[in-house]
PDB file of C-alpha atoms in Angstrom:
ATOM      1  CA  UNK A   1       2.852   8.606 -12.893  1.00 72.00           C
ATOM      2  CA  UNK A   2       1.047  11.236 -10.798  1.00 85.00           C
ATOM      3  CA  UNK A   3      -0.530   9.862  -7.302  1.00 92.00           C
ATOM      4  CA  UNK A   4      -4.427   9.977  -7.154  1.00 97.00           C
ATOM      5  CA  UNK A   5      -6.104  13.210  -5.571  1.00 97.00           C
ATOM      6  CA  UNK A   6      -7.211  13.161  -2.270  1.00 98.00           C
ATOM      7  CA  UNK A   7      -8.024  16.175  -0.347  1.00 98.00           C
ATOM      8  CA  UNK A   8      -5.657  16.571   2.500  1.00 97.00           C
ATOM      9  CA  UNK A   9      -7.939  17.050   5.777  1.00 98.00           C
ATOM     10  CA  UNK A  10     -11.213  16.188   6.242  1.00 98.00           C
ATOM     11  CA  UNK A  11     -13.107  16.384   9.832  1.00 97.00           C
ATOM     12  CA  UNK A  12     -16.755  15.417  11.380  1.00 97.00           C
ATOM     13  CA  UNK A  13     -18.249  15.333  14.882  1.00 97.00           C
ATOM     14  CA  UNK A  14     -19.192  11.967  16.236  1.00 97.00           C
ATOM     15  CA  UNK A  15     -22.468   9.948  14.822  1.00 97.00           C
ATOM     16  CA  UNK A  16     -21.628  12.050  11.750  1.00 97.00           C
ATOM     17  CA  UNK A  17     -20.945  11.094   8.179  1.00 98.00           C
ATOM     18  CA  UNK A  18     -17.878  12.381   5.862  1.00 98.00           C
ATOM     19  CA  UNK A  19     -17.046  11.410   2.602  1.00 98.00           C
ATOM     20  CA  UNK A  20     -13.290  11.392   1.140  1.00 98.00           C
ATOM     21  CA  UNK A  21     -12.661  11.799  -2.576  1.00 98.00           C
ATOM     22  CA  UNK A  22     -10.489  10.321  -4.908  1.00 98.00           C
ATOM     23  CA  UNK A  23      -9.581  11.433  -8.312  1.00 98.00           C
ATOM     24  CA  UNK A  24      -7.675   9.492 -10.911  1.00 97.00           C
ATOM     25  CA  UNK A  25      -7.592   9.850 -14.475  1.00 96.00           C
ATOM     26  CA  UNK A  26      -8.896   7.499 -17.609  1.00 95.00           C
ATOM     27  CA  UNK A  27      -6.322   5.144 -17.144  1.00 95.00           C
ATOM     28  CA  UNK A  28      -6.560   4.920 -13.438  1.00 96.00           C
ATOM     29  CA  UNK A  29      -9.952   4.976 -11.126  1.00 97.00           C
ATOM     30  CA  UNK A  30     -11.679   5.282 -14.378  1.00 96.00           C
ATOM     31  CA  UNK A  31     -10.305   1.887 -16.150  1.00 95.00           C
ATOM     32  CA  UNK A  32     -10.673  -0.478 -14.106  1.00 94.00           C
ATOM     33  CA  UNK A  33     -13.146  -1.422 -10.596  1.00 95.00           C
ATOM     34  CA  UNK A  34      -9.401  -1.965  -8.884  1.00 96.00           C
ATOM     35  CA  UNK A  35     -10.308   0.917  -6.181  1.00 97.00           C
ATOM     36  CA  UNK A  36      -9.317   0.121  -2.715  1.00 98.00           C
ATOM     37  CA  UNK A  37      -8.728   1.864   0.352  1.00 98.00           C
ATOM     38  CA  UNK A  38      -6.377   1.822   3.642  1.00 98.00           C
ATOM     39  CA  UNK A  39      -7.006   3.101   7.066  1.00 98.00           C
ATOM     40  CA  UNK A  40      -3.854   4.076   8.674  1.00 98.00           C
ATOM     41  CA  UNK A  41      -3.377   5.075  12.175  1.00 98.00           C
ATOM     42  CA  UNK A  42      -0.086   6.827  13.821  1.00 96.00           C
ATOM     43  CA  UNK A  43       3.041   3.952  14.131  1.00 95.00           C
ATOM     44  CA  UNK A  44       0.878   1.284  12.123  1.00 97.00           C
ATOM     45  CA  UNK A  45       0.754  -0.361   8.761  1.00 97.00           C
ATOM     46  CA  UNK A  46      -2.377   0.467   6.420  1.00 98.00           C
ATOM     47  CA  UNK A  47      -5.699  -1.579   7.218  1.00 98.00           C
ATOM     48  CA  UNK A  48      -7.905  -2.792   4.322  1.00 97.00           C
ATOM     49  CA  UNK A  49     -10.792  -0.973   4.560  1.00 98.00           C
ATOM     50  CA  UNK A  50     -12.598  -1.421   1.058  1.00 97.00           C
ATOM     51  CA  UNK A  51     -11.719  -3.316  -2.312  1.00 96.00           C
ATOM     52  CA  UNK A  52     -12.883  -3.856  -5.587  1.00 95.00           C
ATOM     53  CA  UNK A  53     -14.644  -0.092  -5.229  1.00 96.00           C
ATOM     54  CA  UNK A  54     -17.588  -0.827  -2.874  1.00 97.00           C
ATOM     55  CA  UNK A  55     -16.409  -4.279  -1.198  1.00 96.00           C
ATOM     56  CA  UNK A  56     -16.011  -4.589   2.620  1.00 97.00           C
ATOM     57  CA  UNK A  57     -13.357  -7.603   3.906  1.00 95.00           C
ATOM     58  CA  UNK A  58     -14.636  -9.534   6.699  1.00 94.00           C
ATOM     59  CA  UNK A  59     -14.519  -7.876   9.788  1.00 95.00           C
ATOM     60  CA  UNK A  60     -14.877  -4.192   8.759  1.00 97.00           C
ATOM     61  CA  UNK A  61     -17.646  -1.909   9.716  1.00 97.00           C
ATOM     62  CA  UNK A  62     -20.111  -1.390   7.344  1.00 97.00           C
ATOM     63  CA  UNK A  63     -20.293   1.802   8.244  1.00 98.00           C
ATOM     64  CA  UNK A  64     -17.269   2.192   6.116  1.00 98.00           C
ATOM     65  CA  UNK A  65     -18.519   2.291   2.107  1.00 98.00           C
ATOM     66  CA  UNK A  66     -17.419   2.964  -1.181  1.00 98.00           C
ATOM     67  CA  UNK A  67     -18.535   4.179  -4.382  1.00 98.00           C
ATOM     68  CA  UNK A  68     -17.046   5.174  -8.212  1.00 98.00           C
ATOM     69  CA  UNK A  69     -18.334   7.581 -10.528  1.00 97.00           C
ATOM     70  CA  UNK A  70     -16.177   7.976 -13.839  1.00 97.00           C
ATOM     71  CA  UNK A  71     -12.846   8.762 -12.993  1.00 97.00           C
ATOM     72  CA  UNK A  72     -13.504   9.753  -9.233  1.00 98.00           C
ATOM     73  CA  UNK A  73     -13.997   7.251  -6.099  1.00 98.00           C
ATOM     74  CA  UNK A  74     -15.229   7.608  -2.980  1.00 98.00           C
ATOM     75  CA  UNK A  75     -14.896   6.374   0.637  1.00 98.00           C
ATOM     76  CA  UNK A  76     -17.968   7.108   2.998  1.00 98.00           C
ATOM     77  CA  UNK A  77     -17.807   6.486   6.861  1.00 98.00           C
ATOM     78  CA  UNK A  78     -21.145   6.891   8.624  1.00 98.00           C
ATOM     79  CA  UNK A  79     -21.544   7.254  12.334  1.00 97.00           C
ATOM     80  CA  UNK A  80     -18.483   8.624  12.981  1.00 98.00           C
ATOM     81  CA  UNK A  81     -16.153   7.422  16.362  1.00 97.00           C
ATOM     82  CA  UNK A  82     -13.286   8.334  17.769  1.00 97.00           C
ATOM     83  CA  UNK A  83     -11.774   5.729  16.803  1.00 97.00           C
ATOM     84  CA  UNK A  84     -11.856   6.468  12.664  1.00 98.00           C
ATOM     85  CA  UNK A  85      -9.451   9.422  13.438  1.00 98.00           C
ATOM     86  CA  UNK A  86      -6.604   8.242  10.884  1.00 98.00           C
ATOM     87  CA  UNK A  87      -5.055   8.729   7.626  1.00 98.00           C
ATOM     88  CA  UNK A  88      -7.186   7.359   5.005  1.00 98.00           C
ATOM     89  CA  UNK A  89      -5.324   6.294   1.400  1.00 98.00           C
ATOM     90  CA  UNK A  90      -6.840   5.727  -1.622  1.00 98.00           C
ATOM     91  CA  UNK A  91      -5.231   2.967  -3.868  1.00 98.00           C
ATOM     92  CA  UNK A  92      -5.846   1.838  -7.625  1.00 97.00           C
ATOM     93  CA  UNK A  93      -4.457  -0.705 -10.582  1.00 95.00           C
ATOM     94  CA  UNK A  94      -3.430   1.014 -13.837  1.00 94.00           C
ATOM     95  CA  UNK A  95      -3.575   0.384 -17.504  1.00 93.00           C
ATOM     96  CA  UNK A  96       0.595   0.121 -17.225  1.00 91.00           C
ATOM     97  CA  UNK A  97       0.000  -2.833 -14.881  1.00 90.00           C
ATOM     98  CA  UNK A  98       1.841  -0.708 -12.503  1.00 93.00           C
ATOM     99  CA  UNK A  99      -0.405   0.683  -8.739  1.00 95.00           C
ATOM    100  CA  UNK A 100      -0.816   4.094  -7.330  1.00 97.00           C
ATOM    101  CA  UNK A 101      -2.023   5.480  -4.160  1.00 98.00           C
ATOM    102  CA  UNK A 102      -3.340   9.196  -3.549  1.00 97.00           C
ATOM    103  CA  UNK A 103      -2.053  11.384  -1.461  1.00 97.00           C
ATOM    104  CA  UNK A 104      -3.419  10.409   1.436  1.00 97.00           C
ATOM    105  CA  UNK A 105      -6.236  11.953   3.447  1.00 98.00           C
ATOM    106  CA  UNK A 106      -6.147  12.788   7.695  1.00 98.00           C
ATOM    107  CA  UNK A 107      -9.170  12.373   9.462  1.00 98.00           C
ATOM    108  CA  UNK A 108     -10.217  14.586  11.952  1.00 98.00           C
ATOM    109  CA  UNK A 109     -12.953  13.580  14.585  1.00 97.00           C
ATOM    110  CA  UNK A 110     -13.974  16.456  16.303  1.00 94.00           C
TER     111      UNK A 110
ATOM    112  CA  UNK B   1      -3.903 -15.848   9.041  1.00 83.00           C
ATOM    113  CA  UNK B   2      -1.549 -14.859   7.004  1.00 90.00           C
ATOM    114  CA  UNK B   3       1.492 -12.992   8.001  1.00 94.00           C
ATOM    115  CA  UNK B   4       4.360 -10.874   6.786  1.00 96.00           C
ATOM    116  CA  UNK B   5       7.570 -10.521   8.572  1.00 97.00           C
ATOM    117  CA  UNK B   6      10.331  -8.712   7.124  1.00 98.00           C
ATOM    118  CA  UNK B   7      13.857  -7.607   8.227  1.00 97.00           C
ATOM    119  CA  UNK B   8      16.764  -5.425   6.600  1.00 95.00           C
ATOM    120  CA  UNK B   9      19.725  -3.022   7.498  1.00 90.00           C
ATOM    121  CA  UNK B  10      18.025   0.033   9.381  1.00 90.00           C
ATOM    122  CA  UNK B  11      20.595   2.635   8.873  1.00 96.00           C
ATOM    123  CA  UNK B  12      22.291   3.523   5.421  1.00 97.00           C
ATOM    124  CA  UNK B  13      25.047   5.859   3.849  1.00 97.00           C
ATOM    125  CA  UNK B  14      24.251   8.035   0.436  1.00 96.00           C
ATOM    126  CA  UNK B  15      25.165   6.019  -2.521  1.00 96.00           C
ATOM    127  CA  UNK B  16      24.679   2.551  -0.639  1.00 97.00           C
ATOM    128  CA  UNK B  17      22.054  -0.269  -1.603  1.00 97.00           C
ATOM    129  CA  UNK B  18      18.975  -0.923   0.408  1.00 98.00           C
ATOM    130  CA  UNK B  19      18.497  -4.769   0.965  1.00 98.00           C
ATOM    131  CA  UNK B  20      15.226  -5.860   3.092  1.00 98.00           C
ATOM    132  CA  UNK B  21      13.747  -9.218   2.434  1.00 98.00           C
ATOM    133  CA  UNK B  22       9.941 -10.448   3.979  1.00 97.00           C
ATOM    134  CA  UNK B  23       9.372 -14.106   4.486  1.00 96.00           C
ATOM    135  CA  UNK B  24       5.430 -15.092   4.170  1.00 94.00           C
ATOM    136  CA  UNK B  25       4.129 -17.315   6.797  1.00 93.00           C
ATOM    137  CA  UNK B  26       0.875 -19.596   6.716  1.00 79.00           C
ATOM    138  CA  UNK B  27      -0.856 -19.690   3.424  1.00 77.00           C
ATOM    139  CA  UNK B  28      -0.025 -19.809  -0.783  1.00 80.00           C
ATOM    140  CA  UNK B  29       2.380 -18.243  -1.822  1.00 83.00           C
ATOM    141  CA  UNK B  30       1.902 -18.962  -5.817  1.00 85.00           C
ATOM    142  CA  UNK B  31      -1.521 -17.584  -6.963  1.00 83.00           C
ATOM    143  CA  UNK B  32      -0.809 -13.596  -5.798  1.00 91.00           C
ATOM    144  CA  UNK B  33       1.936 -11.331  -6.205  1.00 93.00           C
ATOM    145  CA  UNK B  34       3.856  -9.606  -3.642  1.00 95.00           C
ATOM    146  CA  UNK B  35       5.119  -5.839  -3.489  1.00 97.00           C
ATOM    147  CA  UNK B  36       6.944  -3.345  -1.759  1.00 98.00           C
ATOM    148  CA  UNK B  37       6.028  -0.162  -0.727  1.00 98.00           C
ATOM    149  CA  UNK B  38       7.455   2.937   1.382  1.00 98.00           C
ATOM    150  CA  UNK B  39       6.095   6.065   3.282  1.00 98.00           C
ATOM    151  CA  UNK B  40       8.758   8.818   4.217  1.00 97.00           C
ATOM    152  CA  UNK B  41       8.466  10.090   7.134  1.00 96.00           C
ATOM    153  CA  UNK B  42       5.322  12.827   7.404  1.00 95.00           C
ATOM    154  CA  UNK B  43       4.249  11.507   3.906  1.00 96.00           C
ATOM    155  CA  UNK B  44       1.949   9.289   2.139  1.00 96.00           C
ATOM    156  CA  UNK B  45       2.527   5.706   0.194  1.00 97.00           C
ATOM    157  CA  UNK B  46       4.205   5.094  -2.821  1.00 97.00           C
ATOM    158  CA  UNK B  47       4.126   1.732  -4.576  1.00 97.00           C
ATOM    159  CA  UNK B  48       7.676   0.229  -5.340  1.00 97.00           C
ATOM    160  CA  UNK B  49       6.658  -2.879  -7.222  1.00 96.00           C
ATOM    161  CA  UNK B  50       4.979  -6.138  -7.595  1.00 95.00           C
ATOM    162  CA  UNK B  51       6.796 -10.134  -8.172  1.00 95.00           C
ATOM    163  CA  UNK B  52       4.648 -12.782  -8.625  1.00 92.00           C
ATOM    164  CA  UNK B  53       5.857 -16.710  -7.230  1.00 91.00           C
ATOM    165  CA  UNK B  54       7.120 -16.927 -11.262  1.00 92.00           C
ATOM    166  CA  UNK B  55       9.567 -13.797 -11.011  1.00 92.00           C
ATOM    167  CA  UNK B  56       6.985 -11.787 -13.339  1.00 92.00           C
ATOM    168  CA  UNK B  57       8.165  -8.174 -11.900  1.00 95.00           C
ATOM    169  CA  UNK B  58       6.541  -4.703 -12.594  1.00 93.00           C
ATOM    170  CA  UNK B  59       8.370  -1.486 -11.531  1.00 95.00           C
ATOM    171  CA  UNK B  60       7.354   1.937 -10.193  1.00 95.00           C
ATOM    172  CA  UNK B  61       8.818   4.259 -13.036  1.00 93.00           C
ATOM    173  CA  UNK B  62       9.654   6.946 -10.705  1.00 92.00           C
ATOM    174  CA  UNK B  63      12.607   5.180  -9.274  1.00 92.00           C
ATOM    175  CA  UNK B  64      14.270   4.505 -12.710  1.00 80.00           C
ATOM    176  CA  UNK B  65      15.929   1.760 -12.867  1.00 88.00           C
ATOM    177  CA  UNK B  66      17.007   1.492  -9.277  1.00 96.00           C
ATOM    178  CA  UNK B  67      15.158  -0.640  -7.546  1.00 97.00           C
ATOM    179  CA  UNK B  68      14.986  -4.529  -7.959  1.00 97.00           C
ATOM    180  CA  UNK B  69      12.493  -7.501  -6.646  1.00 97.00           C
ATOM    181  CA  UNK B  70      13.261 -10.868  -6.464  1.00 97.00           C
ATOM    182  CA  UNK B  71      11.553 -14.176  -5.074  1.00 96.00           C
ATOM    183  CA  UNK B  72      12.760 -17.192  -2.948  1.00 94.00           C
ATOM    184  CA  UNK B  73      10.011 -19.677  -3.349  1.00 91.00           C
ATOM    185  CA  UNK B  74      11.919 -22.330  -1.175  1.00 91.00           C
ATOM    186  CA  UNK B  75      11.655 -19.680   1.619  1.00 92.00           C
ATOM    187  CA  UNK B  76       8.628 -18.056   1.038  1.00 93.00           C
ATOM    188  CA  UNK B  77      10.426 -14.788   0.464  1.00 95.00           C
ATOM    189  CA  UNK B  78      10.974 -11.905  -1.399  1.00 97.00           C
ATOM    190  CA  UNK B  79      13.436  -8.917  -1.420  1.00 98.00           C
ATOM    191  CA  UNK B  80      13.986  -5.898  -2.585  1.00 98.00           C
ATOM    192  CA  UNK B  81      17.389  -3.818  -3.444  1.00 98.00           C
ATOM    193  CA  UNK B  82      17.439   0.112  -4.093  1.00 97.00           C
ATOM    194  CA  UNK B  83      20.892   1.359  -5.192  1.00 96.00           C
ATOM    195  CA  UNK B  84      22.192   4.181  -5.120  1.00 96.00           C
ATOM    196  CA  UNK B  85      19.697   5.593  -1.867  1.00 97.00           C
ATOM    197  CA  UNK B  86      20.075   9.171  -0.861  1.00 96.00           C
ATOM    198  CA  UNK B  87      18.284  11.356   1.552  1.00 96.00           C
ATOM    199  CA  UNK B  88      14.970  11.164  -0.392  1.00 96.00           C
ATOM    200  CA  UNK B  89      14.989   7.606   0.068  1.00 97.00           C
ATOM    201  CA  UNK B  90      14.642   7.955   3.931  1.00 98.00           C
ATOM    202  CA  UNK B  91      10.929   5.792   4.317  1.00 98.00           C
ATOM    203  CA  UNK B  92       9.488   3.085   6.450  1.00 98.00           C
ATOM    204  CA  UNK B  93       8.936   0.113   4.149  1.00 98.00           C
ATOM    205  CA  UNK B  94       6.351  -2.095   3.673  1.00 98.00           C
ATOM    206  CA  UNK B  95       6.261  -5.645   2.334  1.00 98.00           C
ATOM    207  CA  UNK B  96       2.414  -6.457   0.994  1.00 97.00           C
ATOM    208  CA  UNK B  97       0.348  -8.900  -0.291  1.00 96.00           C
ATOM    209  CA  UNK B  98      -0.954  -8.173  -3.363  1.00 92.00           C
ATOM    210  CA  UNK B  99      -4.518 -10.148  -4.016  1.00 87.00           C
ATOM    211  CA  UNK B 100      -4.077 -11.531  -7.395  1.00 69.00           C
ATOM    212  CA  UNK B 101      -5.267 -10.959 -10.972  1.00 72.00           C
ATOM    213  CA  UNK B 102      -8.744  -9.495 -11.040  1.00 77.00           C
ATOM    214  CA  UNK B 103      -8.842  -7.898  -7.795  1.00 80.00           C
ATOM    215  CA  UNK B 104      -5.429  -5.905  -6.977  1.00 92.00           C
ATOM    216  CA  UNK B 105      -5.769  -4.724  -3.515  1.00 96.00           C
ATOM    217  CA  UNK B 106      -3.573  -4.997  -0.406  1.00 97.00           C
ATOM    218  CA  UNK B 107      -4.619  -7.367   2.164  1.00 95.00           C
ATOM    219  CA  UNK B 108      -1.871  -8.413   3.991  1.00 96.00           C
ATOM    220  CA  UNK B 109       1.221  -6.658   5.390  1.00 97.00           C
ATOM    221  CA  UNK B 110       4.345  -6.649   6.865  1.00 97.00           C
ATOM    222  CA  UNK B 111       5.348  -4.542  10.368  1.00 97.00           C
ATOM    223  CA  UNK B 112       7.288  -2.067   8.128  1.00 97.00           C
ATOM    224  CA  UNK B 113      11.231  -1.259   8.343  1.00 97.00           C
ATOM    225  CA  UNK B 114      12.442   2.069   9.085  1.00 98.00           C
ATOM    226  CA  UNK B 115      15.301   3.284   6.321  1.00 98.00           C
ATOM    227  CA  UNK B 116      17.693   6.084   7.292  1.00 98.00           C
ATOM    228  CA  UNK B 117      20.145   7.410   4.943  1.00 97.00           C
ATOM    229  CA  UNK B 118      22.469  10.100   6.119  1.00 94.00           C
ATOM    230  CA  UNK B 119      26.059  11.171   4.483  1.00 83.00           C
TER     231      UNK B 119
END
């Protein structure tokens, strides 16, 4: 199984918005509303940042958001701040009851 | 809160088995599964696998055959065994909590272990 397709770098200047891609496939992103995704800074373990697509756990900024369109999902962060400079991973279930994670994306804050 | 805390040998040789194990502190342990995953060094994640409290395992087919999940429910644990680790293998890994049916995300995770394997 292939990992999902993030693009690699991504940057924005402060009070800024970006938006990071990812792309599965049919059986993937496209399936099932299983989309979640990880903020991960240098030395740490992944952070929750969104599940089930567009859903926020307690305690996370909501101005991080996500979205899915067919086989594609996205992760928006408005506002940028320092302090989103990370890795960002996108994560979904599969129709092989098996989970994959894209690539990963870095986060530049200019 | 829930949290993971896991341990295992650090440093391996080529050909040797990995062995960590994570024991789960403060809430259920039946009613989600739990997986394993690793991130070599300058790279991203890569699911290992998934055990639910039952033994109910699902495998990353990438690693083919070589990896293996088990579950302690007396101790709250789980472990996982890669044989026959080489270079490639080289990853800090993660123990995770997977939320259960219907929802399949991450919540939960351990401090990761750093794996070495030299010849």
């Amino acid at each position: 199984q292939s990992a999902l397709t993030q693009p690699a770098s991504v940057s924005g200047s402060p009070g800024q918005s970006i938006t990071i891609s990812c792309t599965g496939t049919s059986t993937d992103v496209g399936a099932y509303d299983f989309v979640s995704w990880y903020q991960q800074h240098p030395g740490k373990a992944p952070k929750l940042m969104i599940y089930a697509v567009s859903d926020r756990p307690s305690g996370v900024s909501n101005r991080f958001s996500g979205s899915k369109s067919g086989n594609t999902a996205s992760l928006t962060i408005s506002g940028l701040q320092a302090e989103d400079e990370a890795d960002y991973y996108c994560s979904s279930y599969t129709s092989s009851t098996t989970v994959l994670f894209g690539g990963g994306t870095k986060l530049t804050v200019l | 809160q829930v949290h993971l805390q896991q341990w295992g040998a650090g440093l391996l040789k080529t050909s040797e088995t990995l062995s960590l194990t994570c024991a789960v502190y403060i809430g259920s342990f039946s009613g989600y599964y739990w997986s394993w995953i690793r991130q070599p060094p300058g790279k991203g994640l890569e699911w290992l696998g998934k055990i639910n409290h039952s033994g109910s395992v699902n495998y990353n087919p990438s690693l083919k055959g070589r990896v293996t999940i088990s579950v302690d429910t007396s101790k709250n644990q789980f472990s996982l065994k890669l044989n026959s680790v080489t270079a490639a293998d080289t990853a800090v890994y993660y123990c995770a909590r997977l939320s259960g049916p219907g929802t399949y995300y991450f919540d939960y995770w351990g401090q990761g272990s750093r794996v070495t394997v030299s010849s």
